[in-house]
Amino acid sequence: MNSTRHEQFREYVSARGPALLRAAVRLAGDRAEAEDLLQAALAKTYLAWDRIGDRAALDGYVRRAMVNTQISWWRRRKLEIYPTDQLPELPVDDHTRRSEMHDALGRALRRLPERQRLAVILRYYEDMPEAEVAEVLGVSVGTVKSTVSRAMARLRDDAVLVDDFA
């Protein structure tokens, strides 16, 4: 049974890994951190594999594990990160073939504070209702609404077209 479990998990990761990595990159804002985030979420998923009865819900389980892990990491780093008036130089991704608009949006999302970025990604990229975003982030629905509103205003100030989100 253990080899069957292992093979099922391997097939799942092979099939869904790229999509899950894209979600992790959006959550983490950095590819290296996203890979760590996905790996941590997949480890949790593997340990819970036998308890997950609905295999159609696996993506949701992994995404939830990524969000919870990201929040946990964010809380731990909260005291280590200090705001500054100057933004650091952003690394250039030489091997990307994304459009200029997609790149601009990615840069703008990375400039958002962690909670705003998570709220926008969950609300619009993952298409979660506000109540579900509030539950995942552990805040009220009103906090989600105001956080997303402030994030969208900041994105507009950065001259990023956000019409595709709405």
Tab-separated table of N, CA and C in Angstrom:
chain	number	residue	atom	x	y	z
A	1	MET	N	0.824	-1.198	0.000
A	1	MET	CA	0.000	0.000	0.000
A	1	MET	C	0.867	1.261	0.000
A	2	ASN	N	2.002	1.195	0.679
A	2	ASN	CA	2.888	2.341	0.754
A	2	ASN	C	3.420	2.739	-0.619
A	3	SER	N	3.761	1.735	-1.462
A	3	SER	CA	4.243	2.067	-2.800
A	3	SER	C	3.120	2.648	-3.648
A	4	THR	N	1.892	2.192	-3.432
A	4	THR	CA	0.755	2.756	-4.154
A	4	THR	C	0.571	4.222	-3.766
A	5	ARG	N	0.655	4.489	-2.475
A	5	ARG	CA	0.541	5.864	-1.975
A	5	ARG	C	1.647	6.722	-2.594
A	6	HIS	N	2.853	6.184	-2.577
A	6	HIS	CA	3.994	6.904	-3.126
A	6	HIS	C	3.798	7.180	-4.618
A	7	GLU	N	3.353	6.198	-5.350
A	7	GLU	CA	3.141	6.362	-6.791
A	7	GLU	C	2.007	7.352	-7.080
A	8	GLN	N	0.925	7.278	-6.318
A	8	GLN	CA	-0.187	8.215	-6.493
A	8	GLN	C	0.297	9.651	-6.257
A	9	PHE	N	1.070	9.824	-5.196
A	9	PHE	CA	1.580	11.158	-4.880
A	9	PHE	C	2.525	11.636	-5.975
A	10	ARG	N	3.396	10.772	-6.442
A	10	ARG	CA	4.337	11.117	-7.506
A	10	ARG	C	3.580	11.531	-8.771
A	11	GLU	N	2.537	10.798	-9.133
A	11	GLU	CA	1.735	11.132	-10.321
A	11	GLU	C	1.053	12.487	-10.145
A	12	TYR	N	0.517	12.727	-8.948
A	12	TYR	CA	-0.138	14.001	-8.675
A	12	TYR	C	0.848	15.160	-8.833
A	13	VAL	N	2.029	15.036	-8.226
A	13	VAL	CA	3.020	16.111	-8.290
A	13	VAL	C	3.490	16.312	-9.726
A	14	SER	N	3.666	15.230	-10.467
A	14	SER	CA	4.080	15.359	-11.871
A	14	SER	C	3.037	16.101	-12.689
A	15	ALA	N	1.773	15.793	-12.446
A	15	ALA	CA	0.696	16.405	-13.229
A	15	ALA	C	0.412	17.846	-12.807
A	16	ARG	N	0.425	18.118	-11.513
A	16	ARG	CA	-0.024	19.418	-11.018
A	16	ARG	C	1.110	20.329	-10.546
A	17	GLY	N	2.333	19.825	-10.512
A	17	GLY	CA	3.466	20.595	-10.009
A	17	GLY	C	3.648	21.953	-10.640
A	18	PRO	N	3.652	22.049	-11.987
A	18	PRO	CA	3.857	23.366	-12.602
A	18	PRO	C	2.785	24.399	-12.214
A	19	ALA	N	1.535	23.978	-12.175
A	19	ALA	CA	0.460	24.913	-11.805
A	19	ALA	C	0.598	25.327	-10.340
A	20	LEU	N	0.947	24.374	-9.483
A	20	LEU	CA	1.122	24.697	-8.072
A	20	LEU	C	2.318	25.621	-7.858
A	21	LEU	N	3.364	25.430	-8.651
A	21	LEU	CA	4.529	26.310	-8.540
A	21	LEU	C	4.169	27.735	-8.952
A	22	ARG	N	3.345	27.881	-9.993
A	22	ARG	CA	2.917	29.229	-10.399
A	22	ARG	C	2.153	29.907	-9.261
A	23	ALA	N	1.285	29.160	-8.592
A	23	ALA	CA	0.545	29.728	-7.454
A	23	ALA	C	1.508	30.097	-6.331
A	24	ALA	N	2.520	29.263	-6.098
A	24	ALA	CA	3.500	29.538	-5.040
A	24	ALA	C	4.312	30.787	-5.359
A	25	VAL	N	4.668	30.969	-6.635
A	25	VAL	CA	5.421	32.168	-7.034
A	25	VAL	C	4.579	33.401	-6.768
A	26	ARG	N	3.297	33.334	-7.068
A	26	ARG	CA	2.422	34.480	-6.810
A	26	ARG	C	2.327	34.764	-5.315
A	27	LEU	N	2.287	33.729	-4.501
A	27	LEU	CA	2.190	33.940	-3.062
A	27	LEU	C	3.496	34.475	-2.474
A	28	ALA	N	4.608	33.892	-2.900
A	28	ALA	CA	5.895	34.244	-2.296
A	28	ALA	C	6.518	35.484	-2.920
A	29	GLY	N	6.259	35.709	-4.206
A	29	GLY	CA	6.846	36.860	-4.875
A	29	GLY	C	8.284	36.628	-5.321
A	30	ASP	N	8.816	35.461	-5.060
A	30	ASP	CA	10.201	35.135	-5.401
A	30	ASP	C	10.256	33.645	-5.738
A	31	ARG	N	10.889	33.315	-6.849
A	31	ARG	CA	10.872	31.917	-7.309
A	31	ARG	C	11.549	30.960	-6.327
A	32	ALA	N	12.689	31.357	-5.782
A	32	ALA	CA	13.394	30.470	-4.847
A	32	ALA	C	12.548	30.212	-3.598
A	33	GLU	N	11.957	31.270	-3.055
A	33	GLU	CA	11.101	31.103	-1.880
A	33	GLU	C	9.849	30.310	-2.243
A	34	ALA	N	9.351	30.501	-3.463
A	34	ALA	CA	8.173	29.764	-3.911
A	34	ALA	C	8.459	28.264	-3.984
A	35	GLU	N	9.640	27.913	-4.455
A	35	GLU	CA	9.996	26.491	-4.510
A	35	GLU	C	10.045	25.890	-3.111
A	36	ASP	N	10.604	26.641	-2.157
A	36	ASP	CA	10.629	26.177	-0.765
A	36	ASP	C	9.214	26.053	-0.216
A	37	LEU	N	8.384	27.045	-0.526
A	37	LEU	CA	7.006	27.048	-0.060
A	37	LEU	C	6.245	25.845	-0.608
A	38	LEU	N	6.375	25.588	-1.899
A	38	LEU	CA	5.691	24.447	-2.504
A	38	LEU	C	6.200	23.143	-1.914
A	39	GLN	N	7.500	23.034	-1.736
A	39	GLN	CA	8.063	21.808	-1.173
A	39	GLN	C	7.506	21.557	0.233
A	40	ALA	N	7.414	22.591	1.046
A	40	ALA	CA	6.868	22.442	2.399
A	40	ALA	C	5.409	22.010	2.342
A	41	ALA	N	4.635	22.616	1.434
A	41	ALA	CA	3.215	22.261	1.306
A	41	ALA	C	3.054	20.835	0.796
A	42	LEU	N	3.889	20.428	-0.144
A	42	LEU	CA	3.797	19.050	-0.657
A	42	LEU	C	4.205	18.042	0.408
A	43	ALA	N	5.163	18.385	1.256
A	43	ALA	CA	5.539	17.487	2.351
A	43	ALA	C	4.359	17.290	3.300
A	44	LYS	N	3.654	18.372	3.613
A	44	LYS	CA	2.472	18.273	4.468
A	44	LYS	C	1.382	17.440	3.790
A	45	THR	N	1.237	17.632	2.491
A	45	THR	CA	0.232	16.884	1.746
A	45	THR	C	0.567	15.400	1.736
A	46	TYR	N	1.824	15.063	1.549
A	46	TYR	CA	2.238	13.659	1.535
A	46	TYR	C	1.941	12.989	2.876
A	47	LEU	N	2.229	13.706	3.958
A	47	LEU	CA	1.967	13.152	5.284
A	47	LEU	C	0.473	12.940	5.536
A	48	ALA	N	-0.361	13.780	4.917
A	48	ALA	CA	-1.815	13.679	5.107
A	48	ALA	C	-2.495	12.904	3.983
A	49	TRP	N	-1.739	12.324	3.083
A	49	TRP	CA	-2.277	11.708	1.871
A	49	TRP	C	-3.406	10.723	2.159
A	50	ASP	N	-3.234	9.858	3.142
A	50	ASP	CA	-4.248	8.842	3.443
A	50	ASP	C	-5.511	9.447	4.057
A	51	ARG	N	-5.391	10.621	4.656
A	51	ARG	CA	-6.558	11.272	5.270
A	51	ARG	C	-7.354	12.119	4.283
A	52	ILE	N	-6.802	12.375	3.105
A	52	ILE	CA	-7.498	13.188	2.102
A	52	ILE	C	-8.363	12.240	1.275
A	53	GLY	N	-9.627	12.215	1.582
A	53	GLY	CA	-10.532	11.290	0.906
A	53	GLY	C	-10.934	11.741	-0.487
A	54	ASP	N	-11.104	13.028	-0.664
A	54	ASP	CA	-11.541	13.570	-1.954
A	54	ASP	C	-10.324	14.004	-2.756
A	55	ARG	N	-9.886	13.173	-3.686
A	55	ARG	CA	-8.692	13.473	-4.478
A	55	ARG	C	-8.894	14.706	-5.365
A	56	ALA	N	-10.135	15.063	-5.653
A	56	ALA	CA	-10.403	16.271	-6.445
A	56	ALA	C	-10.083	17.533	-5.646
A	57	ALA	N	-9.970	17.390	-4.332
A	57	ALA	CA	-9.703	18.544	-3.471
A	57	ALA	C	-8.216	18.715	-3.182
A	58	LEU	N	-7.361	17.932	-3.827
A	58	LEU	CA	-5.926	17.997	-3.534
A	58	LEU	C	-5.327	19.370	-3.808
A	59	ASP	N	-5.681	19.988	-4.934
A	59	ASP	CA	-5.135	21.318	-5.243
A	59	ASP	C	-5.495	22.312	-4.150
A	60	GLY	N	-6.728	22.267	-3.701
A	60	GLY	CA	-7.158	23.159	-2.628
A	60	GLY	C	-6.393	22.900	-1.340
A	61	TYR	N	-6.149	21.631	-1.045
A	61	TYR	CA	-5.394	21.275	0.154
A	61	TYR	C	-3.975	21.834	0.068
A	62	VAL	N	-3.328	21.651	-1.088
A	62	VAL	CA	-1.949	22.134	-1.251
A	62	VAL	C	-1.914	23.654	-1.204
A	63	ARG	N	-2.853	24.319	-1.891
A	63	ARG	CA	-2.878	25.790	-1.859
A	63	ARG	C	-3.088	26.295	-0.437
A	64	ARG	N	-3.983	25.649	0.295
A	64	ARG	CA	-4.237	26.048	1.677
A	64	ARG	C	-2.975	25.855	2.519
A	65	ALA	N	-2.278	24.747	2.303
A	65	ALA	CA	-1.029	24.494	3.027
A	65	ALA	C	0.010	25.562	2.674
A	66	MET	N	0.056	25.973	1.396
A	66	MET	CA	1.008	27.021	0.995
A	66	MET	C	0.666	28.342	1.682
A	67	VAL	N	-0.608	28.698	1.685
A	67	VAL	CA	-1.019	29.968	2.309
A	67	VAL	C	-0.705	29.938	3.800
A	68	ASN	N	-1.059	28.841	4.470
A	68	ASN	CA	-0.791	28.751	5.910
A	68	ASN	C	0.706	28.801	6.197
A	69	THR	N	1.493	28.125	5.392
A	69	THR	CA	2.942	28.141	5.566
A	69	THR	C	3.499	29.537	5.316
A	70	GLN	N	3.022	30.189	4.248
A	70	GLN	CA	3.486	31.542	3.930
A	70	GLN	C	3.150	32.504	5.067
A	71	ILE	N	1.957	32.397	5.621
A	71	ILE	CA	1.562	33.260	6.738
A	71	ILE	C	2.463	32.994	7.941
A	72	SER	N	2.739	31.721	8.202
A	72	SER	CA	3.608	31.364	9.313
A	72	SER	C	5.004	31.954	9.117
A	73	TRP	N	5.550	31.815	7.908
A	73	TRP	CA	6.865	32.376	7.618
A	73	TRP	C	6.841	33.889	7.742
A	74	TRP	N	5.752	34.501	7.253
A	74	TRP	CA	5.622	35.952	7.306
A	74	TRP	C	5.614	36.433	8.757
A	75	ARG	N	4.895	35.732	9.609
A	75	ARG	CA	4.843	36.130	11.019
A	75	ARG	C	6.209	36.006	11.680
A	76	ARG	N	6.954	34.964	11.331
A	76	ARG	CA	8.287	34.789	11.893
A	76	ARG	C	9.235	35.887	11.430
A	77	ARG	N	9.134	36.276	10.163
A	77	ARG	CA	10.028	37.297	9.606
A	77	ARG	C	9.589	38.707	9.944
A	78	LYS	N	8.383	38.851	10.436
A	78	LYS	CA	7.807	40.172	10.662
A	78	LYS	C	8.756	41.085	11.447
A	79	LEU	N	9.410	40.552	12.436
A	79	LEU	CA	10.303	41.366	13.253
A	79	LEU	C	11.666	41.568	12.616
A	80	GLU	N	11.984	40.808	11.584
A	80	GLU	CA	13.282	40.909	10.933
A	80	GLU	C	13.282	41.902	9.771
A	81	ILE	N	12.122	42.323	9.311
A	81	ILE	CA	12.020	43.187	8.138
A	81	ILE	C	11.639	44.589	8.592
A	82	TYR	N	12.441	45.555	8.154
A	82	TYR	CA	12.188	46.940	8.521
A	82	TYR	C	11.897	47.751	7.267
A	83	PRO	N	10.887	48.622	7.326
A	83	PRO	CA	10.563	49.432	6.144
A	83	PRO	C	11.675	50.430	5.838
A	84	THR	N	11.762	50.789	4.579
A	84	THR	CA	12.769	51.747	4.141
A	84	THR	C	12.156	52.663	3.093
A	85	ASP	N	12.767	53.798	2.896
A	85	ASP	CA	12.265	54.736	1.892
A	85	ASP	C	12.654	54.330	0.480
A	86	GLN	N	13.672	53.485	0.356
A	86	GLN	CA	14.144	53.085	-0.969
A	86	GLN	C	13.819	51.620	-1.218
A	87	LEU	N	13.324	51.353	-2.412
A	87	LEU	CA	13.063	49.975	-2.798
A	87	LEU	C	14.360	49.330	-3.278
A	88	PRO	N	14.569	48.057	-2.937
A	88	PRO	CA	15.786	47.397	-3.421
A	88	PRO	C	15.681	47.136	-4.914
A	89	GLU	N	16.833	46.953	-5.537
A	89	GLU	CA	16.850	46.595	-6.944
A	89	GLU	C	16.194	45.227	-7.105
A	90	LEU	N	15.278	45.126	-8.051
A	90	LEU	CA	14.631	43.847	-8.309
A	90	LEU	C	15.456	43.053	-9.316
A	91	PRO	N	15.626	41.758	-9.068
A	91	PRO	CA	16.404	40.959	-10.020
A	91	PRO	C	15.690	40.865	-11.364
A	92	VAL	N	16.480	40.793	-12.415
A	92	VAL	CA	15.935	40.672	-13.757
A	92	VAL	C	15.887	39.190	-14.110
A	93	ASP	N	14.738	38.742	-14.535
A	93	ASP	CA	14.565	37.343	-14.920
A	93	ASP	C	14.851	37.240	-16.415
A	94	ASP	N	16.096	36.906	-16.763
A	94	ASP	CA	16.520	36.905	-18.158
A	94	ASP	C	15.798	35.876	-19.008
A	95	HIS	N	15.395	34.760	-18.435
A	95	HIS	CA	14.807	33.715	-19.257
A	95	HIS	C	13.279	33.724	-19.224
A	96	THR	N	12.705	34.833	-18.896
A	96	THR	CA	11.245	34.898	-18.934
A	96	THR	C	10.770	35.338	-20.310
A	97	ARG	N	9.635	34.831	-20.702
A	97	ARG	CA	9.058	35.217	-21.994
A	97	ARG	C	7.669	35.826	-21.790
A	98	ARG	N	7.459	36.279	-20.562
A	98	ARG	CA	6.159	36.880	-20.273
A	98	ARG	C	6.050	38.254	-20.913
A	99	SER	N	4.851	38.681	-21.080
A	99	SER	CA	4.618	39.979	-21.710
A	99	SER	C	5.046	41.116	-20.784
A	100	GLU	N	5.208	42.281	-21.363
A	100	GLU	CA	5.594	43.459	-20.591
A	100	GLU	C	4.555	43.774	-19.518
A	101	MET	N	3.279	43.591	-19.843
A	101	MET	CA	2.204	43.853	-18.879
A	101	MET	C	2.291	42.885	-17.700
A	102	HIS	N	2.528	41.632	-17.991
A	102	HIS	CA	2.628	40.620	-16.945
A	102	HIS	C	3.819	40.913	-16.038
A	103	ASP	N	4.927	41.318	-16.617
A	103	ASP	CA	6.103	41.672	-15.830
A	103	ASP	C	5.823	42.874	-14.936
A	104	ALA	N	5.179	43.884	-15.490
A	104	ALA	CA	4.861	45.083	-14.709
A	104	ALA	C	3.932	44.737	-13.550
A	105	LEU	N	2.965	43.886	-13.803
A	105	LEU	CA	2.043	43.476	-12.752
A	105	LEU	C	2.777	42.687	-11.672
A	106	GLY	N	3.663	41.800	-12.071
A	106	GLY	CA	4.437	41.030	-11.100
A	106	GLY	C	5.285	41.931	-10.219
A	107	ARG	N	5.937	42.932	-10.826
A	107	ARG	CA	6.749	43.868	-10.048
A	107	ARG	C	5.879	44.660	-9.075
A	108	ALA	N	4.729	45.084	-9.551
A	108	ALA	CA	3.830	45.864	-8.690
A	108	ALA	C	3.324	45.010	-7.525
A	109	LEU	N	3.005	43.759	-7.787
A	109	LEU	CA	2.552	42.874	-6.706
A	109	LEU	C	3.664	42.654	-5.678
A	110	ARG	N	4.887	42.514	-6.127
A	110	ARG	CA	6.006	42.310	-5.199
A	110	ARG	C	6.261	43.534	-4.331
A	111	ARG	N	5.877	44.707	-4.816
A	111	ARG	CA	6.072	45.926	-4.023
A	111	ARG	C	5.004	46.077	-2.938
A	112	LEU	N	3.929	45.335	-3.055
A	112	LEU	CA	2.882	45.416	-2.035
A	112	LEU	C	3.352	44.794	-0.731
A	113	PRO	N	2.849	45.300	0.390
A	113	PRO	CA	3.131	44.623	1.658
A	113	PRO	C	2.576	43.189	1.615
A	114	GLU	N	3.148	42.331	2.415
A	114	GLU	CA	2.823	40.898	2.399
A	114	GLU	C	1.318	40.631	2.503
A	115	ARG	N	0.658	41.229	3.479
A	115	ARG	CA	-0.767	40.952	3.687
A	115	ARG	C	-1.585	41.421	2.479
A	116	GLN	N	-1.258	42.588	1.925
A	116	GLN	CA	-1.988	43.073	0.751
A	116	GLN	C	-1.777	42.137	-0.429
A	117	ARG	N	-0.520	41.695	-0.636
A	117	ARG	CA	-0.235	40.790	-1.751
A	117	ARG	C	-1.008	39.480	-1.583
A	118	LEU	N	-0.999	38.913	-0.392
A	118	LEU	CA	-1.735	37.666	-0.155
A	118	LEU	C	-3.229	37.855	-0.412
A	119	ALA	N	-3.780	38.957	0.076
A	119	ALA	CA	-5.209	39.208	-0.101
A	119	ALA	C	-5.571	39.342	-1.579
A	120	VAL	N	-4.773	40.078	-2.348
A	120	VAL	CA	-5.044	40.255	-3.778
A	120	VAL	C	-4.916	38.926	-4.518
A	121	ILE	N	-3.874	38.175	-4.204
A	121	ILE	CA	-3.661	36.901	-4.896
A	121	ILE	C	-4.788	35.923	-4.589
A	122	LEU	N	-5.148	35.827	-3.327
A	122	LEU	CA	-6.229	34.896	-2.985
A	122	LEU	C	-7.556	35.341	-3.579
A	123	ARG	N	-7.808	36.636	-3.531
A	123	ARG	CA	-9.098	37.153	-4.002
A	123	ARG	C	-9.222	37.059	-5.517
A	124	TYR	N	-8.192	37.465	-6.245
A	124	TYR	CA	-8.308	37.581	-7.691
A	124	TYR	C	-7.612	36.480	-8.477
A	125	TYR	N	-6.424	36.060	-8.067
A	125	TYR	CA	-5.754	34.976	-8.793
A	125	TYR	C	-6.412	33.631	-8.485
A	126	GLU	N	-6.698	33.418	-7.190
A	126	GLU	CA	-7.303	32.151	-6.786
A	126	GLU	C	-8.834	32.221	-6.799
A	127	ASP	N	-9.375	33.402	-7.074
A	127	ASP	CA	-10.817	33.624	-7.205
A	127	ASP	C	-11.605	33.171	-5.974
A	128	MET	N	-11.056	33.451	-4.796
A	128	MET	CA	-11.738	33.091	-3.559
A	128	MET	C	-12.700	34.209	-3.161
A	129	PRO	N	-13.852	33.854	-2.627
A	129	PRO	CA	-14.747	34.901	-2.102
A	129	PRO	C	-14.116	35.566	-0.876
A	130	GLU	N	-14.560	36.782	-0.584
A	130	GLU	CA	-13.974	37.544	0.517
A	130	GLU	C	-14.047	36.789	1.839
A	131	ALA	N	-15.143	36.090	2.082
A	131	ALA	CA	-15.297	35.351	3.334
A	131	ALA	C	-14.233	34.258	3.460
A	132	GLU	N	-13.931	33.592	2.361
A	132	GLU	CA	-12.917	32.535	2.398
A	132	GLU	C	-11.520	33.126	2.576
A	133	VAL	N	-11.256	34.262	1.920
A	133	VAL	CA	-9.966	34.934	2.099
A	133	VAL	C	-9.815	35.340	3.559
A	134	ALA	N	-10.881	35.868	4.149
A	134	ALA	CA	-10.852	36.279	5.554
A	134	ALA	C	-10.533	35.085	6.454
A	135	GLU	N	-11.139	33.949	6.164
A	135	GLU	CA	-10.893	32.745	6.963
A	135	GLU	C	-9.438	32.289	6.838
A	136	VAL	N	-8.923	32.286	5.617
A	136	VAL	CA	-7.542	31.838	5.393
A	136	VAL	C	-6.548	32.768	6.082
A	137	LEU	N	-6.776	34.077	5.980
A	137	LEU	CA	-5.855	35.048	6.574
A	137	LEU	C	-6.096	35.258	8.067
A	138	GLY	N	-7.217	34.751	8.577
A	138	GLY	CA	-7.517	34.914	9.987
A	138	GLY	C	-7.916	36.324	10.367
A	139	VAL	N	-8.633	37.001	9.454
A	139	VAL	CA	-9.091	38.366	9.701
A	139	VAL	C	-10.578	38.450	9.366
A	140	SER	N	-11.167	39.621	9.605
A	140	SER	CA	-12.585	39.791	9.292
A	140	SER	C	-12.769	40.088	7.799
A	141	VAL	N	-14.002	39.930	7.330
A	141	VAL	CA	-14.320	40.231	5.937
A	141	VAL	C	-14.071	41.712	5.657
A	142	GLY	N	-14.407	42.569	6.617
A	142	GLY	CA	-14.152	43.999	6.448
A	142	GLY	C	-12.673	44.311	6.278
A	143	THR	N	-11.827	43.600	7.010
A	143	THR	CA	-10.380	43.785	6.875
A	143	THR	C	-9.915	43.347	5.492
A	144	VAL	N	-10.483	42.253	4.990
A	144	VAL	CA	-10.136	41.800	3.636
A	144	VAL	C	-10.526	42.865	2.631
A	145	LYS	N	-11.735	43.400	2.760
A	145	LYS	CA	-12.202	44.415	1.808
A	145	LYS	C	-11.301	45.646	1.832
A	146	SER	N	-10.965	46.125	3.022
A	146	SER	CA	-10.134	47.330	3.094
A	146	SER	C	-8.700	47.040	2.643
A	147	THR	N	-8.192	45.859	2.955
A	147	THR	CA	-6.834	45.492	2.539
A	147	THR	C	-6.745	45.405	1.025
A	148	VAL	N	-7.729	44.739	0.411
A	148	VAL	CA	-7.747	44.624	-1.052
A	148	VAL	C	-7.937	46.000	-1.684
A	149	SER	N	-8.782	46.820	-1.097
A	149	SER	CA	-9.016	48.159	-1.634
A	149	SER	C	-7.730	48.989	-1.610
A	150	ARG	N	-7.011	48.948	-0.487
A	150	ARG	CA	-5.751	49.688	-0.402
A	150	ARG	C	-4.724	49.138	-1.397
A	151	ALA	N	-4.690	47.813	-1.540
A	151	ALA	CA	-3.740	47.208	-2.486
A	151	ALA	C	-4.062	47.624	-3.914
A	152	MET	N	-5.330	47.606	-4.281
A	152	MET	CA	-5.723	47.982	-5.644
A	152	MET	C	-5.426	49.459	-5.892
A	153	ALA	N	-5.636	50.300	-4.888
A	153	ALA	CA	-5.313	51.721	-5.035
A	153	ALA	C	-3.810	51.903	-5.251
A	154	ARG	N	-3.037	51.128	-4.525
A	154	ARG	CA	-1.585	51.215	-4.687
A	154	ARG	C	-1.158	50.725	-6.069
A	155	LEU	N	-1.785	49.660	-6.546
A	155	LEU	CA	-1.476	49.169	-7.891
A	155	LEU	C	-1.840	50.217	-8.940
A	156	ARG	N	-2.982	50.879	-8.743
A	156	ARG	CA	-3.369	51.943	-9.681
A	156	ARG	C	-2.351	53.076	-9.658
A	157	ASP	N	-1.882	53.425	-8.452
A	157	ASP	CA	-0.865	54.475	-8.332
A	157	ASP	C	0.418	54.084	-9.051
A	158	ASP	N	0.702	52.807	-9.108
A	158	ASP	CA	1.884	52.315	-9.831
A	158	ASP	C	1.634	52.248	-11.330
A	159	ALA	N	0.491	52.741	-11.770
A	159	ALA	CA	0.132	52.802	-13.190
A	159	ALA	C	0.056	51.417	-13.830
A	160	VAL	N	-0.394	50.447	-13.054
A	160	VAL	CA	-0.594	49.099	-13.581
A	160	VAL	C	-2.076	48.960	-13.924
A	161	LEU	N	-2.374	48.441	-15.077
A	161	LEU	CA	-3.763	48.228	-15.445
A	161	LEU	C	-4.302	47.048	-14.661
A	162	VAL	N	-5.327	47.299	-13.851
A	162	VAL	CA	-5.892	46.246	-13.012
A	162	VAL	C	-7.281	45.845	-13.490
A	163	ASP	N	-7.691	46.316	-14.630
A	163	ASP	CA	-9.012	45.972	-15.135
A	163	ASP	C	-9.197	44.475	-15.302
A	164	ASP	N	-8.118	43.747	-15.592
A	164	ASP	CA	-8.217	42.305	-15.758
A	164	ASP	C	-8.565	41.593	-14.461
A	165	PHE	N	-8.281	42.231	-13.334
A	165	PHE	CA	-8.596	41.622	-12.031
A	165	PHE	C	-10.071	41.740	-11.724
A	166	ALA	N	-10.658	42.866	-12.031
A	166	ALA	CA	-12.021	43.161	-11.580
A	166	ALA	C	-13.081	42.430	-12.357
